[in-house]
mmCIF file of C-alpha atoms and ligand atoms in Angstrom:
data_model
loop_
_atom_site.group_PDB
_atom_site.id
_atom_site.type_symbol
_atom_site.label_atom_id
_atom_site.label_comp_id
_atom_site.label_asym_id
_atom_site.label_seq_id
_atom_site.Cartn_x
_atom_site.Cartn_y
_atom_site.Cartn_z
ATOM 1 C CA MET M 21 -131.767 1.442 69.648
ATOM 2 C CA ARG M 22 -130.914 -1.921 71.482
ATOM 3 C CA LEU M 23 -131.064 -5.053 69.712
ATOM 4 C CA ILE M 24 -130.309 -9.006 70.374
ATOM 5 C CA LEU M 25 -129.414 -11.267 67.973
ATOM 6 C CA LEU M 26 -130.589 -14.647 68.335
ATOM 7 C CA GLY M 27 -130.218 -17.843 66.901
ATOM 8 C CA PRO M 28 -127.903 -21.207 66.836
ATOM 9 C CA PRO M 29 -124.251 -21.064 66.279
ATOM 10 C CA GLY M 30 -123.276 -20.393 63.003
ATOM 11 C CA ALA M 31 -126.252 -18.361 62.174
ATOM 12 C CA GLY M 32 -124.319 -15.262 61.366
ATOM 13 C CA LYS M 33 -124.729 -13.207 64.386
ATOM 14 C CA GLY M 34 -121.315 -11.993 64.382
ATOM 15 C CA THR M 35 -121.285 -11.265 60.867
ATOM 16 C CA GLN M 36 -124.897 -9.185 60.999
ATOM 17 C CA ALA M 37 -123.630 -7.663 64.325
ATOM 18 C CA GLU M 38 -120.684 -6.162 62.818
ATOM 19 C CA LYS M 39 -122.933 -4.823 59.644
ATOM 20 C CA LEU M 40 -125.720 -3.202 62.075
ATOM 21 C CA LYS M 41 -122.779 -1.577 63.750
ATOM 22 C CA GLN M 42 -121.211 0.518 60.658
ATOM 23 C CA LYS M 43 -124.862 1.029 59.436
ATOM 24 C CA PHE M 44 -126.524 2.384 63.154
ATOM 25 C CA GLY M 45 -123.405 3.047 64.984
ATOM 26 C CA LEU M 46 -124.567 0.456 67.511
ATOM 27 C CA ALA M 47 -121.962 -1.431 69.984
ATOM 28 C CA HIS M 48 -121.217 -4.678 69.231
ATOM 29 C CA ILE M 49 -121.422 -6.771 72.340
ATOM 30 C CA SER M 50 -120.374 -10.107 71.754
ATOM 31 C CA THR M 51 -119.799 -12.667 74.641
ATOM 32 C CA GLY M 52 -118.095 -14.750 72.670
ATOM 33 C CA ASP M 53 -115.402 -12.527 71.734
ATOM 34 C CA ILE M 54 -115.522 -10.972 75.481
ATOM 35 C CA LEU M 55 -114.666 -14.635 76.462
ATOM 36 C CA ARG M 56 -111.881 -15.544 74.102
ATOM 37 C CA LYS M 57 -110.025 -12.176 75.018
ATOM 38 C CA THR M 58 -110.383 -13.543 78.593
ATOM 39 C CA VAL M 59 -108.711 -16.500 77.737
ATOM 40 C CA GLU M 60 -105.939 -15.241 75.700
ATOM 41 C CA GLU M 61 -104.773 -13.549 79.186
ATOM 42 C CA LYS M 62 -103.592 -16.992 80.030
ATOM 43 C CA ASN M 63 -104.577 -15.981 83.817
ATOM 44 C CA SER M 64 -106.556 -18.503 86.075
ATOM 45 C CA LEU M 65 -109.941 -16.841 85.024
ATOM 46 C CA GLY M 66 -109.044 -17.269 81.503
ATOM 47 C CA GLU M 67 -108.181 -21.186 82.121
ATOM 48 C CA LYS M 68 -111.392 -21.503 83.870
ATOM 49 C CA VAL M 69 -113.816 -19.713 80.998
ATOM 50 C CA ARG M 70 -111.463 -21.949 78.278
ATOM 51 C CA SER M 71 -112.501 -25.110 80.364
ATOM 52 C CA PHE M 72 -115.982 -24.481 79.158
ATOM 53 C CA MET M 73 -115.621 -23.132 75.807
ATOM 54 C CA ASP M 74 -113.372 -26.226 74.562
ATOM 55 C CA LYS M 75 -115.767 -28.608 75.608
ATOM 56 C CA GLY M 76 -119.040 -26.409 74.096
ATOM 57 C CA GLU M 77 -120.552 -25.872 77.223
ATOM 58 C CA LEU M 78 -121.933 -22.281 78.555
ATOM 59 C CA VAL M 79 -119.799 -20.284 80.745
ATOM 60 C CA PRO M 80 -121.315 -20.403 84.104
ATOM 61 C CA ASP M 81 -123.723 -17.105 84.669
ATOM 62 C CA SER M 82 -121.799 -15.519 87.583
ATOM 63 C CA LEU M 83 -118.477 -15.185 85.724
ATOM 64 C CA LEU M 84 -120.493 -14.054 82.734
ATOM 65 C CA PHE M 85 -121.831 -11.395 84.435
ATOM 66 C CA ALA M 86 -118.607 -10.418 86.043
ATOM 67 C CA LEU M 87 -117.151 -9.916 82.828
ATOM 68 C CA LEU M 88 -120.271 -8.510 80.854
ATOM 69 C CA GLU M 89 -121.241 -5.993 83.469
ATOM 70 C CA ASN M 90 -119.276 -2.818 82.620
ATOM 71 C CA LYS M 91 -120.152 -3.592 78.736
ATOM 72 C CA LEU M 92 -123.861 -2.948 79.012
ATOM 73 C CA LYS M 93 -123.422 0.645 79.675
ATOM 74 C CA GLU M 94 -123.119 1.644 76.099
ATOM 75 C CA GLY M 95 -126.777 3.182 75.232
ATOM 76 C CA ASN M 96 -127.309 1.679 71.736
ATOM 77 C CA PHE M 97 -125.977 -1.848 71.104
ATOM 78 C CA VAL M 98 -126.717 -4.718 69.485
ATOM 79 C CA LEU M 99 -125.907 -8.049 71.604
ATOM 80 C CA ASP M 100 -124.820 -11.326 69.643
ATOM 81 C CA GLY M 101 -124.382 -14.440 72.151
ATOM 82 C CA PHE M 102 -126.134 -13.043 75.128
ATOM 83 C CA PRO M 103 -128.698 -13.871 76.479
ATOM 84 C CA ARG M 104 -128.137 -17.433 76.009
ATOM 85 C CA ASN M 105 -130.131 -19.317 78.745
ATOM 86 C CA LEU M 106 -133.767 -17.508 80.692
ATOM 87 C CA THR M 107 -131.651 -16.719 83.910
ATOM 88 C CA GLN M 108 -129.424 -14.310 81.783
ATOM 89 C CA ALA M 109 -132.327 -12.962 79.570
ATOM 90 C CA LYS M 110 -134.072 -12.250 83.264
ATOM 91 C CA LYS M 111 -130.910 -10.608 84.461
ATOM 92 C CA LEU M 112 -130.538 -8.568 81.387
ATOM 93 C CA ASN M 113 -133.992 -6.916 81.923
ATOM 94 C CA GLU M 114 -133.370 -6.519 85.701
ATOM 95 C CA ILE M 115 -130.282 -4.193 84.685
ATOM 96 C CA LEU M 116 -132.150 -2.142 81.647
ATOM 97 C CA GLU M 117 -135.151 -1.492 83.500
ATOM 98 C CA LYS M 118 -132.857 -0.004 86.274
ATOM 99 C CA LYS M 119 -131.802 2.335 83.831
ATOM 100 C CA GLY M 120 -135.541 2.707 82.647
ATOM 101 C CA GLU M 121 -134.208 1.042 79.305
ATOM 102 C CA ASN M 122 -135.579 -1.562 76.995
ATOM 103 C CA ILE M 123 -134.714 -3.710 74.390
ATOM 104 C CA ASN M 124 -136.462 -2.785 71.145
ATOM 105 C CA LEU M 125 -136.283 -5.732 69.139
ATOM 106 C CA VAL M 126 -135.051 -9.164 69.236
ATOM 107 C CA ILE M 127 -133.856 -10.502 66.044
ATOM 108 C CA ASN M 128 -134.093 -14.619 65.512
ATOM 109 C CA ILE M 129 -131.784 -15.928 62.582
ATOM 110 C CA LYS M 130 -133.387 -19.148 61.520
ATOM 111 C CA VAL M 131 -130.858 -21.845 59.945
ATOM 112 C CA ASP M 132 -130.936 -25.525 59.490
ATOM 113 C CA GLU M 133 -129.055 -27.735 61.496
ATOM 114 C CA GLU M 134 -127.238 -29.388 58.385
ATOM 115 C CA VAL M 135 -126.310 -25.776 56.891
ATOM 116 C CA ILE M 136 -124.635 -24.913 60.692
ATOM 117 C CA VAL M 137 -122.796 -27.959 60.663
ATOM 118 C CA LYS M 138 -121.416 -27.223 57.300
ATOM 119 C CA ARG M 139 -120.921 -23.637 57.864
ATOM 120 C CA LEU M 140 -118.787 -23.961 61.237
ATOM 121 C CA THR M 141 -116.786 -27.146 60.354
ATOM 122 C CA ARG M 142 -115.066 -24.801 57.604
ATOM 123 C CA ARG M 143 -115.290 -21.546 58.976
ATOM 124 C CA PHE M 144 -111.796 -19.455 58.725
ATOM 125 C CA ILE M 145 -111.564 -16.455 60.453
ATOM 126 C CA CYS M 146 -108.961 -13.402 60.166
ATOM 127 C CA PRO M 147 -107.675 -12.541 63.555
ATOM 128 C CA LYS M 148 -106.742 -9.179 62.510
ATOM 129 C CA CYS M 149 -110.045 -7.498 61.015
ATOM 130 C CA GLY M 150 -112.476 -10.238 62.154
ATOM 131 C CA LYS M 151 -113.956 -11.101 58.490
ATOM 132 C CA ILE M 152 -115.292 -14.729 58.472
ATOM 133 C CA TYR M 153 -115.162 -17.076 55.660
ATOM 134 C CA ASN M 154 -116.566 -20.372 55.263
ATOM 135 C CA GLU M 155 -114.709 -21.969 52.861
ATOM 136 C CA GLU M 156 -110.807 -23.204 52.876
ATOM 137 C CA LYS M 157 -108.658 -20.069 52.428
ATOM 138 C CA GLU M 158 -105.564 -19.059 53.607
ATOM 139 C CA ARG M 159 -105.339 -15.389 53.673
ATOM 140 C CA CYS M 160 -107.819 -12.856 54.563
ATOM 141 C CA ASP M 161 -108.914 -10.597 51.195
ATOM 142 C CA ASN M 162 -109.841 -7.692 53.427
ATOM 143 C CA CYS M 163 -106.239 -6.880 54.945
ATOM 144 C CA GLY M 164 -104.063 -10.216 54.048
ATOM 145 C CA ALA M 165 -103.299 -11.848 57.201
ATOM 146 C CA LYS M 166 -103.086 -15.230 57.620
ATOM 147 C CA LEU M 167 -106.957 -16.794 58.481
ATOM 148 C CA SER M 168 -107.160 -19.030 61.893
ATOM 149 C CA ARG M 169 -109.750 -21.720 63.002
ATOM 150 C CA ARG M 170 -111.606 -21.460 66.469
ATOM 151 C CA ASN M 171 -111.026 -24.308 68.790
ATOM 152 C CA ASP M 172 -114.254 -25.128 69.320
ATOM 153 C CA ASP M 173 -115.661 -25.244 65.409
ATOM 154 C CA ASN M 174 -114.700 -28.817 64.984
ATOM 155 C CA LEU M 175 -117.384 -31.579 64.210
ATOM 156 C CA ASP M 176 -117.925 -32.778 68.101
ATOM 157 C CA ILE M 177 -117.613 -29.554 69.615
ATOM 158 C CA VAL M 178 -120.159 -28.137 67.224
ATOM 159 C CA LEU M 179 -122.647 -30.938 67.808
ATOM 160 C CA LYS M 180 -122.032 -30.533 71.182
ATOM 161 C CA ARG M 181 -122.712 -26.314 70.993
ATOM 162 C CA ILE M 182 -125.880 -27.135 68.743
ATOM 163 C CA GLU M 183 -127.232 -29.436 71.707
ATOM 164 C CA VAL M 184 -126.477 -26.966 74.065
ATOM 165 C CA TYR M 185 -128.391 -24.147 72.205
ATOM 166 C CA LYS M 186 -131.312 -26.306 71.789
ATOM 167 C CA LYS M 187 -131.942 -27.130 75.282
ATOM 168 C CA HIS M 188 -130.897 -23.601 77.009
ATOM 169 C CA THR M 189 -131.038 -21.160 74.265
ATOM 170 C CA TYR M 190 -133.874 -21.819 72.050
ATOM 171 C CA PRO M 191 -136.480 -21.121 74.823
ATOM 172 C CA LEU M 192 -135.592 -17.916 74.681
ATOM 173 C CA ILE M 193 -137.658 -17.767 71.124
ATOM 174 C CA ASN M 194 -140.658 -18.220 73.188
ATOM 175 C CA TYR M 195 -139.873 -15.860 76.152
ATOM 176 C CA TYR M 196 -139.092 -12.687 74.014
ATOM 177 C CA GLU M 197 -142.290 -13.787 71.910
ATOM 178 C CA GLU M 198 -144.593 -13.326 74.835
ATOM 179 C CA LYS M 199 -142.852 -9.835 74.868
ATOM 180 C CA GLY M 200 -143.966 -9.322 71.658
ATOM 181 C CA ILE M 201 -140.633 -7.862 70.408
ATOM 182 C CA LEU M 202 -139.493 -11.248 68.598
ATOM 183 C CA ARG M 203 -139.035 -11.058 64.796
ATOM 184 C CA HIS M 204 -137.687 -14.157 62.683
ATOM 185 C CA VAL M 205 -135.297 -13.841 59.594
ATOM 186 C CA GLN M 206 -134.579 -16.625 57.462
ATOM 187 C CA GLY M 207 -130.599 -17.035 57.719
ATOM 188 C CA ASN M 208 -130.148 -19.713 54.927
ATOM 189 C CA ILE M 209 -129.321 -16.928 52.267
ATOM 190 C CA SER M 210 -126.117 -14.473 51.505
ATOM 191 C CA PRO M 211 -124.824 -12.536 54.431
ATOM 192 C CA GLU M 212 -125.858 -9.303 52.050
ATOM 193 C CA LYS M 213 -129.741 -10.420 51.808
ATOM 194 C CA ILE M 214 -130.124 -11.464 55.457
ATOM 195 C CA PHE M 215 -128.773 -8.161 56.118
ATOM 196 C CA GLN M 216 -131.550 -6.038 54.170
ATOM 197 C CA ASN M 217 -134.118 -8.405 55.761
ATOM 198 C CA ILE M 218 -133.161 -7.124 59.047
ATOM 199 C CA VAL M 219 -132.732 -3.600 57.982
ATOM 200 C CA PHE M 220 -136.166 -3.934 56.201
ATOM 201 C CA LEU M 221 -137.757 -5.040 59.591
ATOM 202 C CA LEU M 222 -136.103 -2.564 61.641
ATOM 203 C CA LYS M 223 -137.272 0.142 59.320
ATOM 204 C CA GLY M 224 -140.862 -1.464 59.719
ATOM 205 C CA GLU M 225 -140.299 -1.022 63.298
ATOM 206 C CA LYS M 226 -139.440 2.646 63.144
ATOM 207 C CA ILE M 227 -136.525 2.515 65.345
ATOM 208 C CA ALA M 228 -133.872 2.375 63.406
HETATM 209 P P1 LIG E 329 -119.817 -17.763 70.334
HETATM 210 O O1 LIG E 329 -118.654 -16.949 70.110
HETATM 211 O O2 LIG E 329 -121.104 -16.825 70.750
HETATM 212 O O3 LIG E 329 -120.357 -18.832 69.674
HETATM 213 O O4 LIG E 329 -119.630 -18.306 71.729
HETATM 214 C C1 LIG E 329 -118.850 -19.148 71.813
HETATM 215 C C2 LIG E 329 -118.559 -19.955 73.219
HETATM 216 O O5 LIG E 329 -118.251 -19.144 74.535
HETATM 217 C C3 LIG E 329 -119.865 -20.603 73.664
HETATM 218 O O6 LIG E 329 -119.822 -21.664 72.922
HETATM 219 C C4 LIG E 329 -119.873 -20.869 75.242
HETATM 220 O O7 LIG E 329 -119.062 -21.760 75.778
HETATM 221 C C5 LIG E 329 -119.084 -19.181 75.561
HETATM 222 N N1 LIG E 329 -120.086 -18.196 75.666
HETATM 223 C C6 LIG E 329 -120.549 -17.412 74.874
HETATM 224 N N2 LIG E 329 -121.309 -16.484 75.495
HETATM 225 C C7 LIG E 329 -122.072 -16.854 76.283
HETATM 226 C C8 LIG E 329 -122.902 -17.028 77.059
HETATM 227 N N3 LIG E 329 -124.016 -15.437 76.779
HETATM 228 N N4 LIG E 329 -123.001 -17.234 78.291
HETATM 229 C C9 LIG E 329 -122.439 -18.523 78.478
HETATM 230 N N5 LIG E 329 -121.461 -18.754 77.847
HETATM 231 C C10 LIG E 329 -121.513 -18.043 76.643
#
């Protein structure tokens, strides 16, 4: 099964991708995580990547593809944060077509803008196990690690990321709708409920 999770920043794509990974054994491919790891390496490539991420802008496609190339070799995956524009969507198509594969389903998680802003500006993340909290908190309930905040979760950058989403990523809804593989889920509800709805959708499609 090959899935794409679409949705604005803060829609809960990462949380749902982790749940899909656990339930269906899919590889969770998050371009945001790949890019953050690159930044941590603190070399010139990492610095270049950081300069875009810190401003809430998209990392240029050429850089992204170079970092992503090997990851798409996984047979069954859920994509989180990719594709983010039409060029990336077309390139993904090309890569899969060459292997005789396709995307089974694209799930668009719909969330209102004010909910996104609230969620992201108070998002705390566990650097050890990846658990996400949308409330001020010091330590992770799962593993006890000290929680941290993302550089790009401050209000100005969040607003920029929403603007970038509307301009570059939102058109993908139409792109995948025309291909007949887009489904919507409401994202203003609890992560558990969203997941139930996604599983329900997948079963209905008979691809789970
Ligand atoms: P995310 O973790 O998905 O919210 O992504 C964090 C940041 O990483 C974004 O604001 C972009 O700067 C960058 N990024 C993630 N995925 C992509 C992508 N597919 N194309 C370009 N930039 C990306």
